[in-house]
Short mmCIF file of C-alpha atoms and ligand atoms in Angstrom, two decimals:
data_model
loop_
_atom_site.label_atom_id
_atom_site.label_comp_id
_atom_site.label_asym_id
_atom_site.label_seq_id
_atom_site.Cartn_x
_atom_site.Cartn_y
_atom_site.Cartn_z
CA UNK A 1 0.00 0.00 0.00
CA UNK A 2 1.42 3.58 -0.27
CA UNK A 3 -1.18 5.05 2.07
CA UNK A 4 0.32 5.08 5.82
CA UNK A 5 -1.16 6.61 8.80
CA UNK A 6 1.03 8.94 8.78
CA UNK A 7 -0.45 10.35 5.38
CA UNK A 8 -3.18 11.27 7.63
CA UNK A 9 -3.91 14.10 10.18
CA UNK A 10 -3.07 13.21 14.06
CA UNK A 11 -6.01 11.57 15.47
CA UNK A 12 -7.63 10.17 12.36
CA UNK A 13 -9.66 7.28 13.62
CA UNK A 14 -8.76 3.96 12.06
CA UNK A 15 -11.50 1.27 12.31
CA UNK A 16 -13.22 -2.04 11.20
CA UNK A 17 -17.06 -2.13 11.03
CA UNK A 18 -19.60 -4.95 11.34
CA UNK A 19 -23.52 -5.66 11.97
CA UNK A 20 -24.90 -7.88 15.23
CA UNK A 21 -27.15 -9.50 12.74
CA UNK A 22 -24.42 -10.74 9.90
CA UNK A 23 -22.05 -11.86 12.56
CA UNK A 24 -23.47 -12.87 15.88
CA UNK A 25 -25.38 -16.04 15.19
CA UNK A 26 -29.52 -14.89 16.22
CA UNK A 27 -30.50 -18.28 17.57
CA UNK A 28 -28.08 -17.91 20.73
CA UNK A 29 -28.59 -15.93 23.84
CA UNK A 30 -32.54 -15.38 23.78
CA UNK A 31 -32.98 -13.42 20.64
CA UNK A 32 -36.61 -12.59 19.14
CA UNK A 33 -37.24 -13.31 15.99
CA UNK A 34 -36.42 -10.58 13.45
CA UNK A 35 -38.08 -10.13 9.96
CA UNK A 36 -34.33 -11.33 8.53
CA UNK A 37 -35.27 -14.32 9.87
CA UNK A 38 -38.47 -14.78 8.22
CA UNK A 39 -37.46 -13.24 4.97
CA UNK A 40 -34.98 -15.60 4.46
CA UNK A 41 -37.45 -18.23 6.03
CA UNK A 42 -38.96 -17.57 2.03
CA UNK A 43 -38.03 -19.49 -0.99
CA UNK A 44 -36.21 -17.51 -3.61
CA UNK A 45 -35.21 -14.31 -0.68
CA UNK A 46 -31.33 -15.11 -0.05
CA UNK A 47 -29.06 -17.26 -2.20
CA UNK A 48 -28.60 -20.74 -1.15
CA UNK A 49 -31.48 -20.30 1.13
CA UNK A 50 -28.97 -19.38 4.27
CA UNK A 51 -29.54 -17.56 7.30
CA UNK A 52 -28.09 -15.50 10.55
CA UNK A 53 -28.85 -18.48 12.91
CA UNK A 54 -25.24 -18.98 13.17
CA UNK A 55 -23.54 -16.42 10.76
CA UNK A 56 -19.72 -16.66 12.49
CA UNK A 57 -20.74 -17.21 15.45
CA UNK A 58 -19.54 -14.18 17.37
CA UNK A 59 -21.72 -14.53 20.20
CA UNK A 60 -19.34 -17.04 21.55
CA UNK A 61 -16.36 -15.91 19.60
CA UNK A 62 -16.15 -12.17 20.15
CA UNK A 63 -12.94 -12.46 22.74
CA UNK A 64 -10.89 -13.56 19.49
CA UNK A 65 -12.44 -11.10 17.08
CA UNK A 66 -11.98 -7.98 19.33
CA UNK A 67 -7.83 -9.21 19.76
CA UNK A 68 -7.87 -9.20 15.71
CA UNK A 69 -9.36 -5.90 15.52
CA UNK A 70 -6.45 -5.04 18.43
CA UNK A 71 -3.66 -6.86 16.59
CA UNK A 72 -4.63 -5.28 13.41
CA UNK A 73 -3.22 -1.85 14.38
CA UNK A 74 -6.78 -0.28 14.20
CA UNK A 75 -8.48 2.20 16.77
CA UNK A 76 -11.80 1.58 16.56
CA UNK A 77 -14.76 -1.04 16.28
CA UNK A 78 -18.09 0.15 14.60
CA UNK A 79 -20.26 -2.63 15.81
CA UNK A 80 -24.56 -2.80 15.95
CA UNK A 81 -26.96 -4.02 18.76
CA UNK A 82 -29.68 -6.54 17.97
CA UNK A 83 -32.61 -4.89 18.82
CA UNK A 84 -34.73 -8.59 18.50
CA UNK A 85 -31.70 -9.46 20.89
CA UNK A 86 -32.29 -6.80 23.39
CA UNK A 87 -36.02 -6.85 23.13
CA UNK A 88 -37.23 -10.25 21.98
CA UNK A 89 -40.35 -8.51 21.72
CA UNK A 90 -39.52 -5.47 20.17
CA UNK A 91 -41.55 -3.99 23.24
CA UNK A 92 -41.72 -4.58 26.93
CA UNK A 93 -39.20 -6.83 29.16
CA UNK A 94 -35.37 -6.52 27.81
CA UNK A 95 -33.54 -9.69 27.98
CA UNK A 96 -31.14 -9.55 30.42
CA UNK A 97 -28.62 -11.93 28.35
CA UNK A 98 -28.67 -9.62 25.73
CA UNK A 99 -27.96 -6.62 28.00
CA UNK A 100 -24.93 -8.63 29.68
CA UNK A 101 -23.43 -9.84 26.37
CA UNK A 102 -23.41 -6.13 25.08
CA UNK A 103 -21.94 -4.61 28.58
CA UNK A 104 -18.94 -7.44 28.31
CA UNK A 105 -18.20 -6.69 24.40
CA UNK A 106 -17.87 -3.07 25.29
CA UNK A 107 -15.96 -3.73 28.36
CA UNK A 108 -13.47 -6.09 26.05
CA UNK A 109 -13.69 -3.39 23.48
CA UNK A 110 -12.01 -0.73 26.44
CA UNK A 111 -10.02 -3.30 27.62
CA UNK A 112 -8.02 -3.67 24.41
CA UNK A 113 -7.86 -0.12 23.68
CA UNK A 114 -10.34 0.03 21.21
CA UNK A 115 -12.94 3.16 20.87
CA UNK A 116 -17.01 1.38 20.80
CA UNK A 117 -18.68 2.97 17.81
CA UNK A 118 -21.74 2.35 18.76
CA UNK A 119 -24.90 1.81 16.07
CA UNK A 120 -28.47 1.24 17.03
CA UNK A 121 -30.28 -0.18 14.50
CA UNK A 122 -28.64 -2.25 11.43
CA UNK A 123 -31.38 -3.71 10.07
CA UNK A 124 -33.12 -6.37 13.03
CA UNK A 125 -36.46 -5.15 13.08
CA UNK A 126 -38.21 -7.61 15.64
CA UNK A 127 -40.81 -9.78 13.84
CA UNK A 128 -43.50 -8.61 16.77
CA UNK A 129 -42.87 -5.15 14.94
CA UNK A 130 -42.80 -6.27 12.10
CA UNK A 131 -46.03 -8.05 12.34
CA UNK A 132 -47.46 -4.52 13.08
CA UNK A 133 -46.12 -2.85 10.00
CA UNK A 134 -43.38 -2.32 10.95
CA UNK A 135 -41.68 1.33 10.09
CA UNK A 136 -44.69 1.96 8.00
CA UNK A 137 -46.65 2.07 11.29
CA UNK A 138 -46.63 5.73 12.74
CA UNK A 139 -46.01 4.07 15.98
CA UNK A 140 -42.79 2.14 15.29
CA UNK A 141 -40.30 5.77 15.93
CA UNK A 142 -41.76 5.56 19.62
CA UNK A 143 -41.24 2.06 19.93
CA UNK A 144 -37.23 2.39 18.49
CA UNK A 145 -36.45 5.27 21.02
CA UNK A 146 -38.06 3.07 23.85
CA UNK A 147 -35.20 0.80 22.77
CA UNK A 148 -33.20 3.13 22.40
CA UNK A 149 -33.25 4.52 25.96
CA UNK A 150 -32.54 0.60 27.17
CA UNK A 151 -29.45 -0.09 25.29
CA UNK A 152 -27.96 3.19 25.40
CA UNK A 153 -29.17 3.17 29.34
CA UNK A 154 -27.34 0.54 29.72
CA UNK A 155 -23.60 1.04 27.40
CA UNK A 156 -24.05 4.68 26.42
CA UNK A 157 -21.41 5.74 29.37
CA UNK A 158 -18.81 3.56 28.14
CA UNK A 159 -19.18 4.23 23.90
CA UNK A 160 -17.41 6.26 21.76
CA UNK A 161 -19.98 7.34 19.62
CA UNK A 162 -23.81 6.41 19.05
CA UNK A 163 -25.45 6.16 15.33
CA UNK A 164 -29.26 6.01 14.98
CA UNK A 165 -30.38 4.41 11.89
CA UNK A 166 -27.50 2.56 9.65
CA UNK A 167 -28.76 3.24 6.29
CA UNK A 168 -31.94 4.77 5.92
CA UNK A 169 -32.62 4.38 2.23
CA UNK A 170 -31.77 0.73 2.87
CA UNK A 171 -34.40 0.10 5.23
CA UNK A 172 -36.95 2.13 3.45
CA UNK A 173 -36.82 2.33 -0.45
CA UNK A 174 -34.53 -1.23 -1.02
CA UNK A 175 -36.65 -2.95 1.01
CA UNK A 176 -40.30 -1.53 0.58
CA UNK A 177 -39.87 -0.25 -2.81
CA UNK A 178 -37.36 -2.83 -4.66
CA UNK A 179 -38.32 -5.60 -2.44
CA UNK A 180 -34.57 -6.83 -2.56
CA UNK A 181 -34.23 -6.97 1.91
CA UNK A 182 -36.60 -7.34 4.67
CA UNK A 183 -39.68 -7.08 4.42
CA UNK A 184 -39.66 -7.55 1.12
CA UNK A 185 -42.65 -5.30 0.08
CA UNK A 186 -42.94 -3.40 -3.45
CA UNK A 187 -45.11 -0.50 -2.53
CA UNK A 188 -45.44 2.43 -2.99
CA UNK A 189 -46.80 3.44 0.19
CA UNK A 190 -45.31 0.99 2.31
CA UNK A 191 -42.07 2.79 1.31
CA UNK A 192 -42.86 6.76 1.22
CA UNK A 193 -43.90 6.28 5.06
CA UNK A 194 -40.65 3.99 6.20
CA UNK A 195 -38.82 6.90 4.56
CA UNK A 196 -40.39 9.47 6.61
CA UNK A 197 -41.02 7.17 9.43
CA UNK A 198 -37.44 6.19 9.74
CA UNK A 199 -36.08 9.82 9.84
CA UNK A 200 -38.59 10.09 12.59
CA UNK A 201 -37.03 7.20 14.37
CA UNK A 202 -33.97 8.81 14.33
CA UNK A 203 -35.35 12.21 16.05
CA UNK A 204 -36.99 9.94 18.32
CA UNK A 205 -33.64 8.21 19.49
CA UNK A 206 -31.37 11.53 19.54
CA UNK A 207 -34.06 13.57 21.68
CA UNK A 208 -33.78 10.55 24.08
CA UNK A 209 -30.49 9.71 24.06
CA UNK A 210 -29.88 13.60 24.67
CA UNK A 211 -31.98 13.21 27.72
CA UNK A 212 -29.66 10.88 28.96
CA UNK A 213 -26.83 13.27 28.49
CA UNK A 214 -25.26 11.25 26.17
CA UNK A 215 -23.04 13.03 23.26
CA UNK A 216 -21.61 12.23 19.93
CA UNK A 217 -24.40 11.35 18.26
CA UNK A 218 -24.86 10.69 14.38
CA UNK A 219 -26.59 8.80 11.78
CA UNK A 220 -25.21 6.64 9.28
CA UNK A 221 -26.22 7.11 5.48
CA UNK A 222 -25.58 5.11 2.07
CA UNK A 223 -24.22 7.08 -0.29
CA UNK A 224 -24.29 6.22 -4.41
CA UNK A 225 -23.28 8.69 -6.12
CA UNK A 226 -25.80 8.91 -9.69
CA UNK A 227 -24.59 9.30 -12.80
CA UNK A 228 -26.30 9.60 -16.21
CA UNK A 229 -25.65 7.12 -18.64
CA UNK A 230 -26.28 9.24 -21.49
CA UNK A 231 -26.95 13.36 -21.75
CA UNK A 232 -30.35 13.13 -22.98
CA UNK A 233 -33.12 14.82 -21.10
CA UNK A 234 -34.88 11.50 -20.41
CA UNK A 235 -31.98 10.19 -18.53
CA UNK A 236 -30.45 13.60 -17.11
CA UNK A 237 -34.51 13.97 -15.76
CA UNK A 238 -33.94 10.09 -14.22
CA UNK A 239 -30.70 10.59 -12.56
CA UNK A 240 -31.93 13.41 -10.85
CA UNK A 241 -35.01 11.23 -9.56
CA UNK A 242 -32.48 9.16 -8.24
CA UNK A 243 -30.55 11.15 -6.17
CA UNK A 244 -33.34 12.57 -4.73
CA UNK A 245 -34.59 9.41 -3.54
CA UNK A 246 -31.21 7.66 -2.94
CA UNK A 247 -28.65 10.65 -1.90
CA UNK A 248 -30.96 13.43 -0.64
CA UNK A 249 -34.07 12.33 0.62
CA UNK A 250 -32.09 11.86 4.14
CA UNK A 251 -28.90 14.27 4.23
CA UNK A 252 -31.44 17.12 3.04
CA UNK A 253 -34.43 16.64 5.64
CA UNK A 254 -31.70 16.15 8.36
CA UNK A 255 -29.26 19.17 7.22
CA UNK A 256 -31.88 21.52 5.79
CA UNK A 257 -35.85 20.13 7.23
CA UNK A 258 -36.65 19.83 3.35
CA UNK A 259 -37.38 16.86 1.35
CA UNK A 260 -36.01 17.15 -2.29
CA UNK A 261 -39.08 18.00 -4.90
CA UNK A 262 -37.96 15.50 -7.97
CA UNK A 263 -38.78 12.97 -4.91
CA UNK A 264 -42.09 14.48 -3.30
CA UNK A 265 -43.33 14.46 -6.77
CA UNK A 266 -44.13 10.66 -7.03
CA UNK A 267 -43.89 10.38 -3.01
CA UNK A 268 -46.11 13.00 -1.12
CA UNK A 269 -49.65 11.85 -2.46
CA UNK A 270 -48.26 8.55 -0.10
CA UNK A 271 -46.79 10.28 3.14
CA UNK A 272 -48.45 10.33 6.38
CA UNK A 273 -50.69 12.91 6.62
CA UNK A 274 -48.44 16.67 8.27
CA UNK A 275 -45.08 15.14 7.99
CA UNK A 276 -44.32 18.62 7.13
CA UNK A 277 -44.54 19.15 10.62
CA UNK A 278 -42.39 16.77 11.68
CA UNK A 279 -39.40 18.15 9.90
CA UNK A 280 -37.91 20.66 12.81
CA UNK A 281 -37.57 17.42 15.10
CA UNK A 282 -35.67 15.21 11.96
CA UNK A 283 -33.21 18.11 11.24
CA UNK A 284 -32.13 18.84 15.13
CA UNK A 285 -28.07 19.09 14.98
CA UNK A 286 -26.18 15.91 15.18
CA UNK A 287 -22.80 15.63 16.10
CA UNK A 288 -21.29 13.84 13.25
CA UNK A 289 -22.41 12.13 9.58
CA UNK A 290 -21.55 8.33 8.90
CA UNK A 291 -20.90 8.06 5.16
CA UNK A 292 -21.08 4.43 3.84
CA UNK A 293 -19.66 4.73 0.10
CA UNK A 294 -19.06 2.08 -2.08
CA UNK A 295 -19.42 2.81 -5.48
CA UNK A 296 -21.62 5.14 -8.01
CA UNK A 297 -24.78 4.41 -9.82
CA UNK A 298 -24.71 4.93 -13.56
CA UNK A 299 -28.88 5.96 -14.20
CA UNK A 300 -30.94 5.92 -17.61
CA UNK A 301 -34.71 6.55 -18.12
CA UNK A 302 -36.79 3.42 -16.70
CA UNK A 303 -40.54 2.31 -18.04
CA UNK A 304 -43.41 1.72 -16.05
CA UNK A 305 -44.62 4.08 -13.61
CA UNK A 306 -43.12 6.72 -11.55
CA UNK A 307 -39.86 6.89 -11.04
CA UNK A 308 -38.73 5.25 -14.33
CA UNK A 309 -34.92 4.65 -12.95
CA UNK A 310 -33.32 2.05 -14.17
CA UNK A 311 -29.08 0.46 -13.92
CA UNK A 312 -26.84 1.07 -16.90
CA UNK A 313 -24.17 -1.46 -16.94
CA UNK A 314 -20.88 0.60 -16.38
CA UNK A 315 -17.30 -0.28 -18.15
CA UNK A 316 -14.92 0.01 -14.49
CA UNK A 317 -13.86 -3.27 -13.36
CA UNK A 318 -16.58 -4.94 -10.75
CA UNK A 319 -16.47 -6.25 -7.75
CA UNK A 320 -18.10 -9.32 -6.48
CA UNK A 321 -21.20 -7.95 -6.05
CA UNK A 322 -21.21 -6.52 -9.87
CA UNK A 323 -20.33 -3.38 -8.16
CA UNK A 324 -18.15 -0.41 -10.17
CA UNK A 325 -14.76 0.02 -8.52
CA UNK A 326 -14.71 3.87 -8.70
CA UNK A 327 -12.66 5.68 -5.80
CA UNK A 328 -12.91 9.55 -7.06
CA UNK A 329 -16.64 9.20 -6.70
CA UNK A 330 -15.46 8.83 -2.85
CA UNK A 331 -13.64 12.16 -2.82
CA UNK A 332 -16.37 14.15 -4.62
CA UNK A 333 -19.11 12.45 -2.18
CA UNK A 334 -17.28 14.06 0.62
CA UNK A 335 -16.33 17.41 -0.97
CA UNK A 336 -20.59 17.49 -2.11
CA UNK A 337 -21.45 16.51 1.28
CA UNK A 338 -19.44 19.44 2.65
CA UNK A 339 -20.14 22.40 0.30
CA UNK A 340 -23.77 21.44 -0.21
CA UNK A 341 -24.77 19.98 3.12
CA UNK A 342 -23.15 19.82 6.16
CA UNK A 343 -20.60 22.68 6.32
CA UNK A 344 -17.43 21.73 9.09
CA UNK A 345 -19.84 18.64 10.37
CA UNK A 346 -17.03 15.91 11.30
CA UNK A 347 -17.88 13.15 8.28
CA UNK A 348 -16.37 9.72 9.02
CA UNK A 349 -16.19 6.76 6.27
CA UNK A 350 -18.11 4.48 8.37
CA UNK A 351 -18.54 1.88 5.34
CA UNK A 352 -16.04 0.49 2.62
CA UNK A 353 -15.15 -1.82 1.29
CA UNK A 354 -15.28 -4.89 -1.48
CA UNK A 355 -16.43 -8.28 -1.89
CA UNK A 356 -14.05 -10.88 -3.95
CA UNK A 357 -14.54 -14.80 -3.80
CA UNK A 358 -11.38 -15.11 -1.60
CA UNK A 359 -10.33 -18.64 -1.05
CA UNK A 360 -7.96 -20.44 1.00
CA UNK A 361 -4.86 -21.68 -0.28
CA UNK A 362 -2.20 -23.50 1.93
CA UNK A 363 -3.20 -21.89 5.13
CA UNK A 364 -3.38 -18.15 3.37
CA UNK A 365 -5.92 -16.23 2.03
CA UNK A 366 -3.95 -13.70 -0.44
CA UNK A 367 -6.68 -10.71 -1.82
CA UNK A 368 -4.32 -8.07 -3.76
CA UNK A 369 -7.91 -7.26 -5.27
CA UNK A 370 -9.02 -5.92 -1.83
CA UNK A 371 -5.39 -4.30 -0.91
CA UNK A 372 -5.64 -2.24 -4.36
CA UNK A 373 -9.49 -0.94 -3.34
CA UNK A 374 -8.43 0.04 0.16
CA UNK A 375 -5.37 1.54 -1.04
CA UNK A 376 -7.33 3.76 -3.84
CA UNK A 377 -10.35 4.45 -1.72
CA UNK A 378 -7.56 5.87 1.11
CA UNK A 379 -6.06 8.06 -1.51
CA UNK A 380 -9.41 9.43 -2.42
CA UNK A 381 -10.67 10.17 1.43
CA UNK A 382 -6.50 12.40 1.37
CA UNK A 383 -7.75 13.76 -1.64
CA UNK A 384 -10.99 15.13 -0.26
CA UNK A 385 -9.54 15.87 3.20
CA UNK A 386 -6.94 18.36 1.53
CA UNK A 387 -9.92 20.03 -0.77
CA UNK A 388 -10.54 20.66 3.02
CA UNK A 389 -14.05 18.13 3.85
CA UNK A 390 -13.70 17.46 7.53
CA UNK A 391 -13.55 13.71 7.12
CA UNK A 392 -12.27 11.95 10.81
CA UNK A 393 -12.23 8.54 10.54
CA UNK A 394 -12.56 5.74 7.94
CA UNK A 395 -13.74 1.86 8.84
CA UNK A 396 -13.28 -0.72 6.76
CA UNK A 397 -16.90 -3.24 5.71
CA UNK A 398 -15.90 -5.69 7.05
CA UNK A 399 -13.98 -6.66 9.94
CA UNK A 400 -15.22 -10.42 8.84
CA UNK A 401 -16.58 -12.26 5.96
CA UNK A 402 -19.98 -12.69 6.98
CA UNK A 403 -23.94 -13.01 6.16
CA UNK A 404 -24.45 -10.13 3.42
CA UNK A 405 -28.27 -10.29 3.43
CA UNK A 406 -30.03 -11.67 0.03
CA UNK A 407 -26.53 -13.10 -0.87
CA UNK A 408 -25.75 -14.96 2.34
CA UNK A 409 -22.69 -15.84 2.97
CA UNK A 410 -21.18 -16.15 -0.43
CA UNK A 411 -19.97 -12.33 -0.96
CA UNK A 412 -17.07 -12.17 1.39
CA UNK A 413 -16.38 -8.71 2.25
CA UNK A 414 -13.96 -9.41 5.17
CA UNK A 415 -10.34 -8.78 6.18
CA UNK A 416 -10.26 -11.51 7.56
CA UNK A 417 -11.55 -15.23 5.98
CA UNK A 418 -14.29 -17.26 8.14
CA UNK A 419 -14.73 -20.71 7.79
CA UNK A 420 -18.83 -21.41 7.89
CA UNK A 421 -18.26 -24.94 8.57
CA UNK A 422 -15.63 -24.53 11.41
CA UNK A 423 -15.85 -20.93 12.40
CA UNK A 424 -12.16 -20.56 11.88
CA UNK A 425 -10.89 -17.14 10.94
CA UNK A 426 -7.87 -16.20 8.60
CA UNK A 427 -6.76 -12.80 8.57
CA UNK A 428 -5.97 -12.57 4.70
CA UNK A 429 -3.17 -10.39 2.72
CA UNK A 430 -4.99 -7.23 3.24
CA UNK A 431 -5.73 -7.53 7.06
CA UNK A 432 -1.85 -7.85 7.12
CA UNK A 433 -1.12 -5.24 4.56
CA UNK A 434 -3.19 -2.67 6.59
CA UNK A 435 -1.52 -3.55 9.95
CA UNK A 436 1.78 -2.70 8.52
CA UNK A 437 0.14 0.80 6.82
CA UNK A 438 -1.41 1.67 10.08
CA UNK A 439 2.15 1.05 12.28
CA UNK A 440 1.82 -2.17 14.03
C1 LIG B 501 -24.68 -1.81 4.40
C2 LIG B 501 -24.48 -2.56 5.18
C3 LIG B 501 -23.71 -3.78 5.28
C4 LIG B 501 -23.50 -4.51 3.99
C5 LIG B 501 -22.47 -3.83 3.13
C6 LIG B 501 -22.16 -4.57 1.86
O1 LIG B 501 -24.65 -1.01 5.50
O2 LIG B 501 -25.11 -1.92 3.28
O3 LIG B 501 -24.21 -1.77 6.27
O4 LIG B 501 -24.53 -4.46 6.15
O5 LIG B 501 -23.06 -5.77 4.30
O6 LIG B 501 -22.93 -2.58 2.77
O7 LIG B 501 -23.29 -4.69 1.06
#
């Protein structure tokens, strides 16, 4: 790599980021069902028909994981609480398991030096809630800060830093508009209120968490940067749809109280009735932005009904999820985010990363693929932090190979190699590789 730490400004936070529900294993330690769990209970939802039951079994591993975060020179863990783990009911008793587990992984966190990054909600909606609507019900932003207050109540003293919501547009539009993650819906409806819903979850959560008197507090956002595929009106006209609805619905309501017209024009006739007036709670300060950036969308005119966006295929080389490899759309991100958005607002790269079909070969796993990404994707963060965004940290996705939703556990996106069948880890070329950039 020819990145080093000490390319970086003193005190840039170094870290490696996972998700309770693609690592912990949900069928230990009392867990509720969550609608993962029944989404990929359904034929056809996630490749190879797999699951979280086990994923790498962290639950019991987590002593070993949080020494190879140590070991790996980094600073930082960015790691999720299960809210179907704390409350198998999504409402009403916590389990006290769940509480203990959590209170020992942040203690071991501390213990080896390691800053919690704390996140709230990636993606374990309890199936009680979920049996209710889930986030299209108007109740479900009450019922996440009720959470909220327990889990927080209970490791907020000892964390870094607390996100809301990880991904927003993930929870809402990919999974009630395109189907492709839990629930699984296609609706129109269904989606416009988790999108408004959601944001409210996250108001909900920081007014508590403030009355707690806990600080450095943030949200997390997915960021794909839209391109058009051609300069004709019809696809200019749809990649502005799309970045409404994919890179400004959230950043905009929270930065500015607005929601971007080219997406209130085929989502307001389905939005709970005065959201208006909840747009002075969803755009209350926060401390810090989470940017999760992994590559850009190129966008054409779609058929069918509103929005009419549709996927060009683009000509960079791909990743193992078909994704672009495409660092400067990194930089810009965070230079946009800055000059449009969020002004001096510390920004930290809580997501990237790239999945390959890494194998192990006599004992090693070698990925130059993944050293090359990291090593270009670092460059780009320098390049935007000397066009002066006030970017603070960058995490790698993912500390582990692990269970990446609708493709299970296939697309490996992890520094280090798990075994599904034994559980053993491998810390591949690139886990090494970064060590040695980051001084240990
Ligand atoms: C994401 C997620 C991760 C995914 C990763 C790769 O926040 O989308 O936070 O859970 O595994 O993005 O797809």
């Amino acid at each position: 790599m020819r990145i080093f730490r000490s390319s970086f400004p003193e005190g840039f936070v170094f870290g490696a980021a996972t998700a309770a529900y693609q690592i912990e294993g949900a069928s230990f330690g009392g867990a509720g069902s969550c609608h993962w769990d029944t989404f990929a209970a359904t034929p056809g939802n996630v490749l190879r028909a797999e699951d979280g039951a086990r994923a790498c079994d962290h639950y019991h591993r987590w002593p070993e994981d949080l020494d190879l975060v140590r070991d790996g020179g980094f600073d930082a863990y960015r790691f999720s609480t299960s809210w179907a783990r704390v409350m198998p009911e999504g409402r009403g008793a916590p389990n006290q398991e769940a509480l203990d587990f959590y209170d020992r992984l942040v203690d071991g966190m501390l213990e080896r030096g390691l800053k919690p990054y704390h996140t709230l909600y990636h993606w374990d909606l309890p199936s009680a809630l979920a049996d209710l609507g889930g986030w299209t019900n108007a109740d479900s932003p009450k019922w996440f800060g009720d959470y909220a207050e327990v889990i927080s109540g209970r490791i907020g003293d000892r964390v870094a830093s607390t996100a809301t919501i990880n991904e927003p547009w993930c929870v809402a539009w990919l999974s009630h508009f395109l189907g492709h993650h839990a629930p699984g819906l296609r609706d129109i409806r269904a989606a416009a209120r988790a999108m408004h819903h959601i944001l409210l979850a996250h108001a909900e959560a920081m007014e508590r968490l403030r009355g707690l008197g806990l600080g450095n507090l943030g949200i997390v956002l997915n960021f794909t940067p839209a391109e058009p595929a051609s300069d004709t009106p019809a696809d200019l006209a749809a990649t502005a749809r799309q970045d409404a609805i994919a890179n400004r619905w959230f950043i905009e309501a929270i930065a500015k109280g607005s929601y971007p017209e080219e997406a209130l024009e085929g989502m307001a006739p389905h939005l709970p009735e005065g959201w208006q007036d909840d747009l002075g709670r969803i755009s209350a300060p926060i401390d810090w932005l989470g940017v999760n950036y992994y590559t850009r969308g190129l966008i054409q005119q779609g058929e069918g009904p509103w929005p009419q966006i549709s996927d060009a295929e683009g000509r960079r080389a791909k990743t193992q999820m078909g994704w672009e490899i495409y660092p400067e759309g990194l930089s810009g991100l965070l230079q946009r985010l800055s000059r449009e958005f969020v002004g001096d607002l510390p920004l930290y790269v809580t997501e990237n990363g790239m999945a390959w079909n890494d194998r192990i070969e006599n004992g090693a796993c070698f990925d130059p693929e993944r050293i090359d990404y990291i090593d270009r994707h670092l460059s780009a963060a320098l390049a935007a932090l000397d066009c002066g965004a006030n970017l603070k940290g960058f995490f790698y996705w993912s500390l582990l190979d692990n269970f990446e939703w609708a493709f299970g556990y296939e697309r490996r996106f992890g520094l280090i190699h798990v075994d599904f069948d034994t559980f053993a880890r491998t810390p591949k070329a690139s886990y090494h590789e970064l060590r040695s950039a980051l001084g240990k």
